[in-house]
Short mmCIF file of C-alpha atoms in Angstrom, two decimals:
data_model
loop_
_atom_site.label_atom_id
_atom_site.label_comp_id
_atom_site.label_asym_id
_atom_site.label_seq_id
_atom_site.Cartn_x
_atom_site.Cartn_y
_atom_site.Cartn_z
CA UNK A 83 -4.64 69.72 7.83
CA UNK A 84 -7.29 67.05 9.56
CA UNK A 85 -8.54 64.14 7.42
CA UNK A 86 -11.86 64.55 5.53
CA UNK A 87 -14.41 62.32 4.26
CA UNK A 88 -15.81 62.04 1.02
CA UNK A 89 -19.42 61.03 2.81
CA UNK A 90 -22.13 64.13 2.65
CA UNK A 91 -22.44 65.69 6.40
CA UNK A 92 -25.50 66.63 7.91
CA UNK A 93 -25.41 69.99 7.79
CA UNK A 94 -24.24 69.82 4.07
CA UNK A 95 -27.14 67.42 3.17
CA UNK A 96 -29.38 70.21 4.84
CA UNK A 97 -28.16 72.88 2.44
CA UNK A 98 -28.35 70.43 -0.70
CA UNK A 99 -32.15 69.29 -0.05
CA UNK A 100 -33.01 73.19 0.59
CA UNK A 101 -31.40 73.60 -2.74
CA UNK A 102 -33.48 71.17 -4.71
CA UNK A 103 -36.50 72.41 -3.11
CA UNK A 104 -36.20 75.81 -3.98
CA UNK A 105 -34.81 75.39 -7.70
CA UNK A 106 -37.07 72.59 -8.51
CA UNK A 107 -39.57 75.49 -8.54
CA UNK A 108 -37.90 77.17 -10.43
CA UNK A 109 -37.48 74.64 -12.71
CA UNK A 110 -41.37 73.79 -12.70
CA UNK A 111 -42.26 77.34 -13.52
CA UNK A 112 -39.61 77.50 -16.26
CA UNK A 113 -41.23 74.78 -17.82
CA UNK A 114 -44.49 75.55 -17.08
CA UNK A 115 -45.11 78.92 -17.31
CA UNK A 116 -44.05 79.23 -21.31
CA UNK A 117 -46.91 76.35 -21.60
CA UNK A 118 -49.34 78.23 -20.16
CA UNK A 119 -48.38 81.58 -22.08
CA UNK A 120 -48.85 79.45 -25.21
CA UNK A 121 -52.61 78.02 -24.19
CA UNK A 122 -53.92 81.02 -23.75
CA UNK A 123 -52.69 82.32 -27.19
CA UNK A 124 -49.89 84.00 -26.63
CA UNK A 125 -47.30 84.48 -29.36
CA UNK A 126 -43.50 83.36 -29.10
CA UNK A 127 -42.22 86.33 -29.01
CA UNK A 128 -44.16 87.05 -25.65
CA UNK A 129 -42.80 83.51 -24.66
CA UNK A 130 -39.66 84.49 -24.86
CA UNK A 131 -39.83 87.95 -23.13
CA UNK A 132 -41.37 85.13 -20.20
CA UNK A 133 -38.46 83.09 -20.37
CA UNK A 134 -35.98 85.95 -20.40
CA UNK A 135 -37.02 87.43 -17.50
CA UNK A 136 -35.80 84.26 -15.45
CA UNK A 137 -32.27 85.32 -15.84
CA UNK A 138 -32.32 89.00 -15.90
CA UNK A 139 -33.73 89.13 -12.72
CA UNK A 140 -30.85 87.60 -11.39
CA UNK A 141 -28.28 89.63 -13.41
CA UNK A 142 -30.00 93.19 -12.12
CA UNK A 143 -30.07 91.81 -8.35
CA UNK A 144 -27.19 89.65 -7.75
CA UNK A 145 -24.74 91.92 -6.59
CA UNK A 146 -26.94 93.01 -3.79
CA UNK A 147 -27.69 89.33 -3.07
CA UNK A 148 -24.10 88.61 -2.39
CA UNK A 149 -23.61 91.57 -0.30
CA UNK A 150 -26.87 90.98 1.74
CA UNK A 151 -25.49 87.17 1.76
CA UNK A 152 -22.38 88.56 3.36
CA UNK A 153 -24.36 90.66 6.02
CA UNK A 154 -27.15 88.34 7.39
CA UNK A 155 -25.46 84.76 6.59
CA UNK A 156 -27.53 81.66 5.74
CA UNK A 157 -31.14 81.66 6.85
CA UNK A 158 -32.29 85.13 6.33
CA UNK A 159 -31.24 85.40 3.07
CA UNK A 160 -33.17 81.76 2.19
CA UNK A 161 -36.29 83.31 4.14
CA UNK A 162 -36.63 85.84 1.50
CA UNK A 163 -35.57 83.54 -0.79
CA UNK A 164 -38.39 81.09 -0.66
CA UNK A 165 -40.55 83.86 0.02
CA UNK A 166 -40.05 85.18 -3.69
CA UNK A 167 -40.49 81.64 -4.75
CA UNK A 168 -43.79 81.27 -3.30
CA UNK A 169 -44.93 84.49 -4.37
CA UNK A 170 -43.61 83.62 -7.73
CA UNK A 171 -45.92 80.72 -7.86
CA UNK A 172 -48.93 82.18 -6.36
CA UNK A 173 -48.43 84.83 -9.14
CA UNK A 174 -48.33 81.85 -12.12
CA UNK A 175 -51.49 80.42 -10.04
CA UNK A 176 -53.43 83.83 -10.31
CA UNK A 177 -52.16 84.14 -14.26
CA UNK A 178 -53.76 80.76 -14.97
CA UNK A 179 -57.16 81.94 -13.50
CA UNK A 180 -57.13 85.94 -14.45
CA UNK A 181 -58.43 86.53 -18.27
CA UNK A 182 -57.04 90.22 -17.88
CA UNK A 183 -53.24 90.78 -17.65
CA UNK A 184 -52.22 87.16 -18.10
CA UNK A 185 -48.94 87.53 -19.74
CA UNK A 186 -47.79 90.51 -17.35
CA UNK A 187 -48.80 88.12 -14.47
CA UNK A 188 -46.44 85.32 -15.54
CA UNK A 189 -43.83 88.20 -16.29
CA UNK A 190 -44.07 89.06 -13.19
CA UNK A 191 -43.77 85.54 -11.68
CA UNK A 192 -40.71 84.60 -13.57
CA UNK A 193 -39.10 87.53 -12.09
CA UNK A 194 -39.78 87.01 -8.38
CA UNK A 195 -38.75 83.08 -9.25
CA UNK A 196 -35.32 84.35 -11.25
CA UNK A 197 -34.57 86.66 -8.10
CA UNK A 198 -35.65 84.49 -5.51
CA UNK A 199 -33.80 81.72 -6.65
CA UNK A 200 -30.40 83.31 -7.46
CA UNK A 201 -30.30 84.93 -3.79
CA UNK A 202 -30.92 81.39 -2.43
CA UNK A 203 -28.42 80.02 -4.44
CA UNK A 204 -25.98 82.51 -3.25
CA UNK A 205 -26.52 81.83 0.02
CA UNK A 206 -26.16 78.09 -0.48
CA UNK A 207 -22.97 78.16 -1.96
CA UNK A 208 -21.62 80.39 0.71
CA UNK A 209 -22.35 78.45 3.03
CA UNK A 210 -21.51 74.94 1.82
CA UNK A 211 -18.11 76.94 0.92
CA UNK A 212 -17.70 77.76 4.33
CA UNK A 213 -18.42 74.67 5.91
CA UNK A 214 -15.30 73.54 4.96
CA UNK A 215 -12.35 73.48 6.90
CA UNK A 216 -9.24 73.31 4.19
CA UNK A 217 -9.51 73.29 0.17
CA UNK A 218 -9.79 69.29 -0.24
CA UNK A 219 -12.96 69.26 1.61
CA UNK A 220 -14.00 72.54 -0.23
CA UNK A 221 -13.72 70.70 -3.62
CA UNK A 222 -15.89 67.89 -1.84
CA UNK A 223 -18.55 70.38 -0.35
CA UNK A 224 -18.66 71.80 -3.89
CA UNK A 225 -19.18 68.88 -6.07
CA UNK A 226 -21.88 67.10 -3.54
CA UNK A 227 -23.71 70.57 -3.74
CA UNK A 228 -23.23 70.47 -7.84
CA UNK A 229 -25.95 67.64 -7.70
CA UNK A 230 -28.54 69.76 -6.37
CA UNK A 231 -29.38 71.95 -10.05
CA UNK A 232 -29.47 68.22 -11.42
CA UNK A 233 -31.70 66.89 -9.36
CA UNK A 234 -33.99 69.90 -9.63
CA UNK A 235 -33.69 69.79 -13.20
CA UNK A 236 -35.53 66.68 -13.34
CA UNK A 237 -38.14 67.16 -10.54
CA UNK A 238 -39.46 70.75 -11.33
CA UNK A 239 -40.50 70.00 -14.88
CA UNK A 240 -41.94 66.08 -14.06
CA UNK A 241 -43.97 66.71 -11.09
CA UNK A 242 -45.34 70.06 -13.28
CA UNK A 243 -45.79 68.20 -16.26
CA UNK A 244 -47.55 65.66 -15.17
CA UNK A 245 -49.77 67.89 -12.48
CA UNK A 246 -50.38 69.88 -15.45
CA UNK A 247 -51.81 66.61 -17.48
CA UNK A 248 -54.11 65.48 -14.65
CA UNK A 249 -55.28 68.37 -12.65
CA UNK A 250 -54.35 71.41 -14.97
CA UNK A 251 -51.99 74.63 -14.92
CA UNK A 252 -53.86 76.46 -11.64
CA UNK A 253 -53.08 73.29 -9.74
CA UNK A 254 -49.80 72.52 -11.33
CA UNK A 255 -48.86 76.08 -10.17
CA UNK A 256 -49.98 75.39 -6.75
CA UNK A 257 -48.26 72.44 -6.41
CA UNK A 258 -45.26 74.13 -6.95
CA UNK A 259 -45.20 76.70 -4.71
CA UNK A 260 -44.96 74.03 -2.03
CA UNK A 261 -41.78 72.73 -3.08
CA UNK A 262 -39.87 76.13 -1.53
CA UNK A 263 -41.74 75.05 2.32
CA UNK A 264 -39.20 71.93 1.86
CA UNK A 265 -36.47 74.09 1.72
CA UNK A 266 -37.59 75.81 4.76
CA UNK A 267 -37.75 72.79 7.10
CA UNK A 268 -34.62 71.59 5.76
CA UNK A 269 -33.20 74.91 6.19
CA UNK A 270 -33.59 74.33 10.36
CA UNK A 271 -30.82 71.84 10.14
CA UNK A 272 -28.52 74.23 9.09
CA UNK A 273 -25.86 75.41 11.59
CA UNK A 274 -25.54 79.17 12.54
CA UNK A 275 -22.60 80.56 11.30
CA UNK A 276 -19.58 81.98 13.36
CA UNK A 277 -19.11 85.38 12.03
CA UNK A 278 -15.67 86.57 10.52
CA UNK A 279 -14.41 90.04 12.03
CA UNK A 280 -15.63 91.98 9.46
CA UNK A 281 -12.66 95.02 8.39
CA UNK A 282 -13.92 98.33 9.74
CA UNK A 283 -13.18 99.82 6.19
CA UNK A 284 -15.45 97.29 3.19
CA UNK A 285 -15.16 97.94 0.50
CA UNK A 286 -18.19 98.95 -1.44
CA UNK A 287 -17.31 98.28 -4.90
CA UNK A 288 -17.48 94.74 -6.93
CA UNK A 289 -14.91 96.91 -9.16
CA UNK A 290 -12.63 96.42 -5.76
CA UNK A 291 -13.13 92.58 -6.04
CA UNK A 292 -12.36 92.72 -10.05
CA UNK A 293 -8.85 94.39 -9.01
CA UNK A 294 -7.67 91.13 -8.22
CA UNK A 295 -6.12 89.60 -11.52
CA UNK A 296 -6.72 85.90 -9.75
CA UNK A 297 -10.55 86.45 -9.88
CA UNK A 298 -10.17 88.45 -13.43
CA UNK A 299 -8.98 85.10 -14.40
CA UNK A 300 -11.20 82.78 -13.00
CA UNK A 301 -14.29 84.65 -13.92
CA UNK A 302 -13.31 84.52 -17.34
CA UNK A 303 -12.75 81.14 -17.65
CA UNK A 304 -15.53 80.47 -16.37
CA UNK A 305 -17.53 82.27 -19.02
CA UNK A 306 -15.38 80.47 -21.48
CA UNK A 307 -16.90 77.28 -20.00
CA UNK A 308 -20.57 78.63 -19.35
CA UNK A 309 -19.95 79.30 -23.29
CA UNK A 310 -18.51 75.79 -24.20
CA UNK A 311 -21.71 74.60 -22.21
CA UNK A 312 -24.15 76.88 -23.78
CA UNK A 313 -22.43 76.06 -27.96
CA UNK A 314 -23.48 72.57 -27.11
CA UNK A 315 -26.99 72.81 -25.70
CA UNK A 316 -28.13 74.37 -28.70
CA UNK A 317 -26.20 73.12 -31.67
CA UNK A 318 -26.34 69.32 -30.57
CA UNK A 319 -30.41 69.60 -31.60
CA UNK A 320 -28.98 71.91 -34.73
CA UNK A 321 -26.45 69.23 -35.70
CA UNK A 322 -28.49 66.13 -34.93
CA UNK A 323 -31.51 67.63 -37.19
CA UNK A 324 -28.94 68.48 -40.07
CA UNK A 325 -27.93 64.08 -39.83
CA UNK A 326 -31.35 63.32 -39.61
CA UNK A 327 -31.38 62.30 -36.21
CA UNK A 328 -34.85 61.32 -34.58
CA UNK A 329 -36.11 63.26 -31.45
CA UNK A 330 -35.48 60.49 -29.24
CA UNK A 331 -31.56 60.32 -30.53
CA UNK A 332 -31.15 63.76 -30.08
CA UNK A 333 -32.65 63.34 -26.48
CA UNK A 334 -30.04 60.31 -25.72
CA UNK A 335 -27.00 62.78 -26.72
CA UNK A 336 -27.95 65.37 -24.40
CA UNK A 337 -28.63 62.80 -21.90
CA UNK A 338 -25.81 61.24 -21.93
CA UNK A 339 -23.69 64.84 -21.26
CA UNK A 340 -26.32 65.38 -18.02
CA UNK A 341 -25.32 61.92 -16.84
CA UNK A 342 -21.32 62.47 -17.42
CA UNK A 343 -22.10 65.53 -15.34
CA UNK A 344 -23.73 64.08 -12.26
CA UNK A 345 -21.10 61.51 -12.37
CA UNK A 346 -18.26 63.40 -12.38
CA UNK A 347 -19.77 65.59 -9.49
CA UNK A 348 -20.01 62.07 -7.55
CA UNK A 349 -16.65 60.84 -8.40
CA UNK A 350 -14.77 63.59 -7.45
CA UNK A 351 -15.30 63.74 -3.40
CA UNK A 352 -13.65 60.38 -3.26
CA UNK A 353 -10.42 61.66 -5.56
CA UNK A 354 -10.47 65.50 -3.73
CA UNK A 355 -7.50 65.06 -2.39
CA UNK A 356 -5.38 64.25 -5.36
CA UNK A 357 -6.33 67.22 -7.21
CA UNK A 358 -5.46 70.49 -7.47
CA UNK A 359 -7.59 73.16 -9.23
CA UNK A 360 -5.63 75.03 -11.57
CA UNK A 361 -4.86 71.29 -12.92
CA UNK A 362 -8.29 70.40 -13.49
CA UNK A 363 -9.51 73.77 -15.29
CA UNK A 364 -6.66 73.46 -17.72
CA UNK A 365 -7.23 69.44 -18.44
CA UNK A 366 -10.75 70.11 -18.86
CA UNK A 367 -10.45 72.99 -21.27
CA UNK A 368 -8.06 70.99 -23.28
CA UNK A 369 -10.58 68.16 -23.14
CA UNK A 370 -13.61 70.10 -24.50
CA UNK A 371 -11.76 72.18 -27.09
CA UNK A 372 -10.26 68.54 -28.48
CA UNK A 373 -14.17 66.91 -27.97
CA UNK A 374 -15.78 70.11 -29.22
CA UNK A 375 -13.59 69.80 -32.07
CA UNK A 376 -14.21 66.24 -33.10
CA UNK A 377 -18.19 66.99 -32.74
CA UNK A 378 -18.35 67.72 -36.43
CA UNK A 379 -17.15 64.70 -37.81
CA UNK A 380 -19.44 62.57 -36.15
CA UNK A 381 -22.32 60.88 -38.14
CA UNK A 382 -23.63 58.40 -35.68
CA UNK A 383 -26.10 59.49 -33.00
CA UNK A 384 -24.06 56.52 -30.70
CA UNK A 385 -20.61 57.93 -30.78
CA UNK A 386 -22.18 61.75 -30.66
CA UNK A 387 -23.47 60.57 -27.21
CA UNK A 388 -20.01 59.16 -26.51
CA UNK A 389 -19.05 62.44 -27.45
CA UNK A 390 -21.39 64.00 -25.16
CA UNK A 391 -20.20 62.04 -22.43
CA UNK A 392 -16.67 62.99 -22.75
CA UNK A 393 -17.81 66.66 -22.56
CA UNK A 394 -19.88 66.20 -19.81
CA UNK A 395 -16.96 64.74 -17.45
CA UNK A 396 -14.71 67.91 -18.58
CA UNK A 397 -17.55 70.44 -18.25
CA UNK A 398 -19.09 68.57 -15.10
CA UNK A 399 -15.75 68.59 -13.41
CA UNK A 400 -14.93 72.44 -13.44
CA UNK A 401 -17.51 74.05 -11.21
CA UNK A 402 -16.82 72.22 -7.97
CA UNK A 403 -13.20 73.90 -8.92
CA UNK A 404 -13.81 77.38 -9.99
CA UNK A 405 -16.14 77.55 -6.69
CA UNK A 406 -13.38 76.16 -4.26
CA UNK A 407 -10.58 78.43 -6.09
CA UNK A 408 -13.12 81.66 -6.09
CA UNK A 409 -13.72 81.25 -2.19
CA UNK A 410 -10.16 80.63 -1.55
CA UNK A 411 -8.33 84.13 -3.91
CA UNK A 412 -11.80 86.31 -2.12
CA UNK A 413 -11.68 87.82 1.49
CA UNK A 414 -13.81 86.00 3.70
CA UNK A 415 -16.29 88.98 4.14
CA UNK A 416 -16.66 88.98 0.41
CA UNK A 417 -17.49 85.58 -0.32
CA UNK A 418 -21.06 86.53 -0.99
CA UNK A 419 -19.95 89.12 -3.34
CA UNK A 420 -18.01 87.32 -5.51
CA UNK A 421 -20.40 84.29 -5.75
CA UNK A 422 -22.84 87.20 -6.81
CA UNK A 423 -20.31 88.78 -9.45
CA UNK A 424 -19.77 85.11 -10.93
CA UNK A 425 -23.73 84.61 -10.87
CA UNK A 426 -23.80 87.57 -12.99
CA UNK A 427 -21.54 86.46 -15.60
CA UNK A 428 -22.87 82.83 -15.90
CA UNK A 429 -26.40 84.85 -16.47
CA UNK A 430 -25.18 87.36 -18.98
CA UNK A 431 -23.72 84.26 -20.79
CA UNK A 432 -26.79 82.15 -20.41
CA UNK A 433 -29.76 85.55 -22.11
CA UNK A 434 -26.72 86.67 -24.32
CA UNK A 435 -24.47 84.20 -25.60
CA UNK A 436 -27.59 81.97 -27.55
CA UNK A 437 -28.37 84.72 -29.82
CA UNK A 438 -24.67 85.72 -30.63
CA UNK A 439 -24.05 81.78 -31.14
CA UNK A 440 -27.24 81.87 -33.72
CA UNK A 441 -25.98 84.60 -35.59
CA UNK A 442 -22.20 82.89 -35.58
CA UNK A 443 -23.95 79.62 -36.92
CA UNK A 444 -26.23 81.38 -39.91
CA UNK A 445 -22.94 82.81 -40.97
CA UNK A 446 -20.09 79.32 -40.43
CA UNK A 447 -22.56 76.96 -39.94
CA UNK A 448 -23.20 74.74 -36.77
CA UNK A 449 -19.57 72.68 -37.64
CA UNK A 450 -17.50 76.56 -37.96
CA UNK A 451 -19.04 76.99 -34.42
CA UNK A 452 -17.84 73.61 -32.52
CA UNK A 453 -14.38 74.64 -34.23
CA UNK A 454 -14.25 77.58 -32.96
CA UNK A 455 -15.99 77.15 -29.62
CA UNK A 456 -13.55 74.03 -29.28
CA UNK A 457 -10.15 76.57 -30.07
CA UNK A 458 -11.44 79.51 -27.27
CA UNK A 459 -12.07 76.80 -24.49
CA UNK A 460 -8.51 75.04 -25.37
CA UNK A 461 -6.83 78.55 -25.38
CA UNK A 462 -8.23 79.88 -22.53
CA UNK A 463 -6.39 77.14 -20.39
CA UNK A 464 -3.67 79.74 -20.93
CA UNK A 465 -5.04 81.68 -18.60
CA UNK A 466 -6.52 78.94 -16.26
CA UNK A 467 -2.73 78.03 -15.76
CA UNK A 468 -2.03 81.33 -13.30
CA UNK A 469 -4.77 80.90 -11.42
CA UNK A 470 -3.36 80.87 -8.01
CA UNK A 471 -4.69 81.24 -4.05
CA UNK A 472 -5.47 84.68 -2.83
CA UNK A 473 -6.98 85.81 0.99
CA UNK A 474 -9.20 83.13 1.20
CA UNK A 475 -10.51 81.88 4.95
CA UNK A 476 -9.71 78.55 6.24
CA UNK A 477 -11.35 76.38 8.54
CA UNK A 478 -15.24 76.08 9.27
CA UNK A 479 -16.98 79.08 10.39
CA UNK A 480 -19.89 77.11 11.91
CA UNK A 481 -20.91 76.31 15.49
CA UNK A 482 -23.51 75.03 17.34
CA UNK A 483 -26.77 74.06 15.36
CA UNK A 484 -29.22 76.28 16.28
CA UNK A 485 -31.31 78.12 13.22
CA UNK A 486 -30.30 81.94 13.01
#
């Protein structure tokens, strides 16, 4: 196995600024958009049907996204990508400036942004994953690219905001669809890929993938984490209202889990090679089922964001994981496929598991639901324990680099 560094490579930077570009307008229209539904009257309900469409998209389309992924490799795939973007946001602009069909118009334009988005984000963790030439630099690739949906998370909704403040929505809009042109031009620094022989036979069913009890595994814990993730984004606001909590308290606990997050994510390239990924799932479940637990008894907005924190190093730690461990049990041809069937799931868990958790809470209460959010996270490293390797590819699969 050669040495590996913990610094960012070119190529990998590449795919990580074409991955903030492209989500951050995402990001801006998922903030915006719901703004501009509610200035021109809209209702919430409508609002919602907006914001749902974001993630269905990508549920309904995924599967072919991996599988087109797996065909065409990188920069196709991000072609159409930002292409949907764009078209997303020229949509939102036309919305904003249309009286007639306003609310079908931003429909509309969170779908193209939900779709367009998911297939680039496909492609860019298939690709980072195969840039990698053994599984410590995998669980490097993977946590450098982690920062990307962080970084985006913060850009898309400022630079919309406050283009929305000065110039209004129609330029706001415009502004946005820009962003995706970034991803483009870093996009040309992007190696071509070297193919794998690809089996004569595929096969042509994601039911074929979800044979393998490895990836029946890791799937699910990684729902039980999506989950984990999800119970705390909404009940921390719940929780902190019910101790009287001011806005800006509330804000500091969340930010403080965002923060563990990105920090984890940075830490762990420099530590990659003295872990080992079935180890770090089941740690980290244990860790959030014990934090989720304690949650309750907290009365003080300080040690809730200490709290926080301590979740957001478990939570923040596990996706550079489950990605290295899902590209290393899937066939190389595949890779696109299963990054698709594990896009679905965190989806589905994302439009689906806020509602069940709101009917949970109304009948245990927001404390009932940390308790039992914390014991199916700590069980589930049951599972996480027989996780093991499967047909994964080693070594890069990248040459020279020329755009495709």
């Amino acid at each position: 196995m050669r040495s590996v560094s913990s610094v960012v490579s070119r190529p990998l930077f590449a795919v990580i600024a074409a991955q903030i570009g492209l989500h951050s307008c995402m990001t801006g229209l998922r903030m915006a958009a719901p703004l501009a539904a509610l200035a021109m009257g809209h209702s919430a309900l409508e609002v919602g049907l907006v914001l749902s469409l974001f993630a269905v998209a990508p549920v309904a389309l995924a599967l072919r996204a991996g599988r087109f992924a797996d065909r065409h490799g990188f920069h196709r795939p991000l072609r159409i990508a930002v292409t949907l973007a764009m078209l997303a946001a020229a949509v939102a602009v036309a919305a904003s400036l249309i009286d007639e069909a306003r609310i079908t118009l931003l429909c509309v334009a969170a779908a193209l942004s939900g779709a367009g988005t998911n297939l680039g984000a496909i492609a860019f963790q298939r690709t980072a994953g195969r840039m990698a030439a053994d599984p410590i630099e995998r669980r490097r690739v993977f946590s450098w690219l982690g920062l990307a949906p962080a970084v985006a998370n913060a850009v898309g909704p400022v630079l919309a905001g406050v283009t929305i403040d000065l110039l209004g929505f129609p330029a706001a809009f415009a502004l946005l669809m820009l962003l995706p042109l970034a991803s483009l031009w870093w996009a040309r620094r992007v190696p071509v890929e070297v193919r794998d022989p690809v089996p004569e036979r595929q096969a042509r069913s994601a039911w074929e993938l979800l044979a393998s009890p490895a990836l029946r595994r890791l799937l699910f814990v990684n729902w039980l984490l999506a989950s984990a993730w999800d119970v705390h984004t909404l009940l921390v606001p719940i929780l902190g209202h019910d101790r009287g909590f001011s806005a800006s308290a509330i804000g500091l606990v969340l930010g403080a889990f965002a923060a563990a997050v990105a920090a984890v994510r940075i830490v762990i390239p420099a530590l990659a090679h003295r872990l080992r990924e079935s180890t770090v799932l089941v740690v980290a479940m244990l860790w959030a089922g014990v934090v989720l637990g304690v949650y309750p008894f907290v009365q003080s907005a300080w040690l809730m964001a200490l709290l926080a924190a301590l979740l957001g190093l478990s939570l923040g730690a596990v996706q550079p994981m489950i990605m290295s461990t899902l590209v290393q049990i899937t066939p190389a041809h595949r890779h696109g496929e299963a990054i698709a069937l594990r896009s679905m799931v965190m989806h589905m868990s994302s439009a689906l598991m806020p509602m069940a958790f709101g009917a949970a809470g109304a009948a245990i209460g927001a404390s009932g639901l940390f308790w039992l959010a914390g014991a199916a996270v700590g069980a589930g490293s049951m599972p996480a324990r027989g996780i093991g390797r499967g047909p994964g590819s080693s070594g890069s699969v990248f040459g020279d680099s020329r755009a495709e």
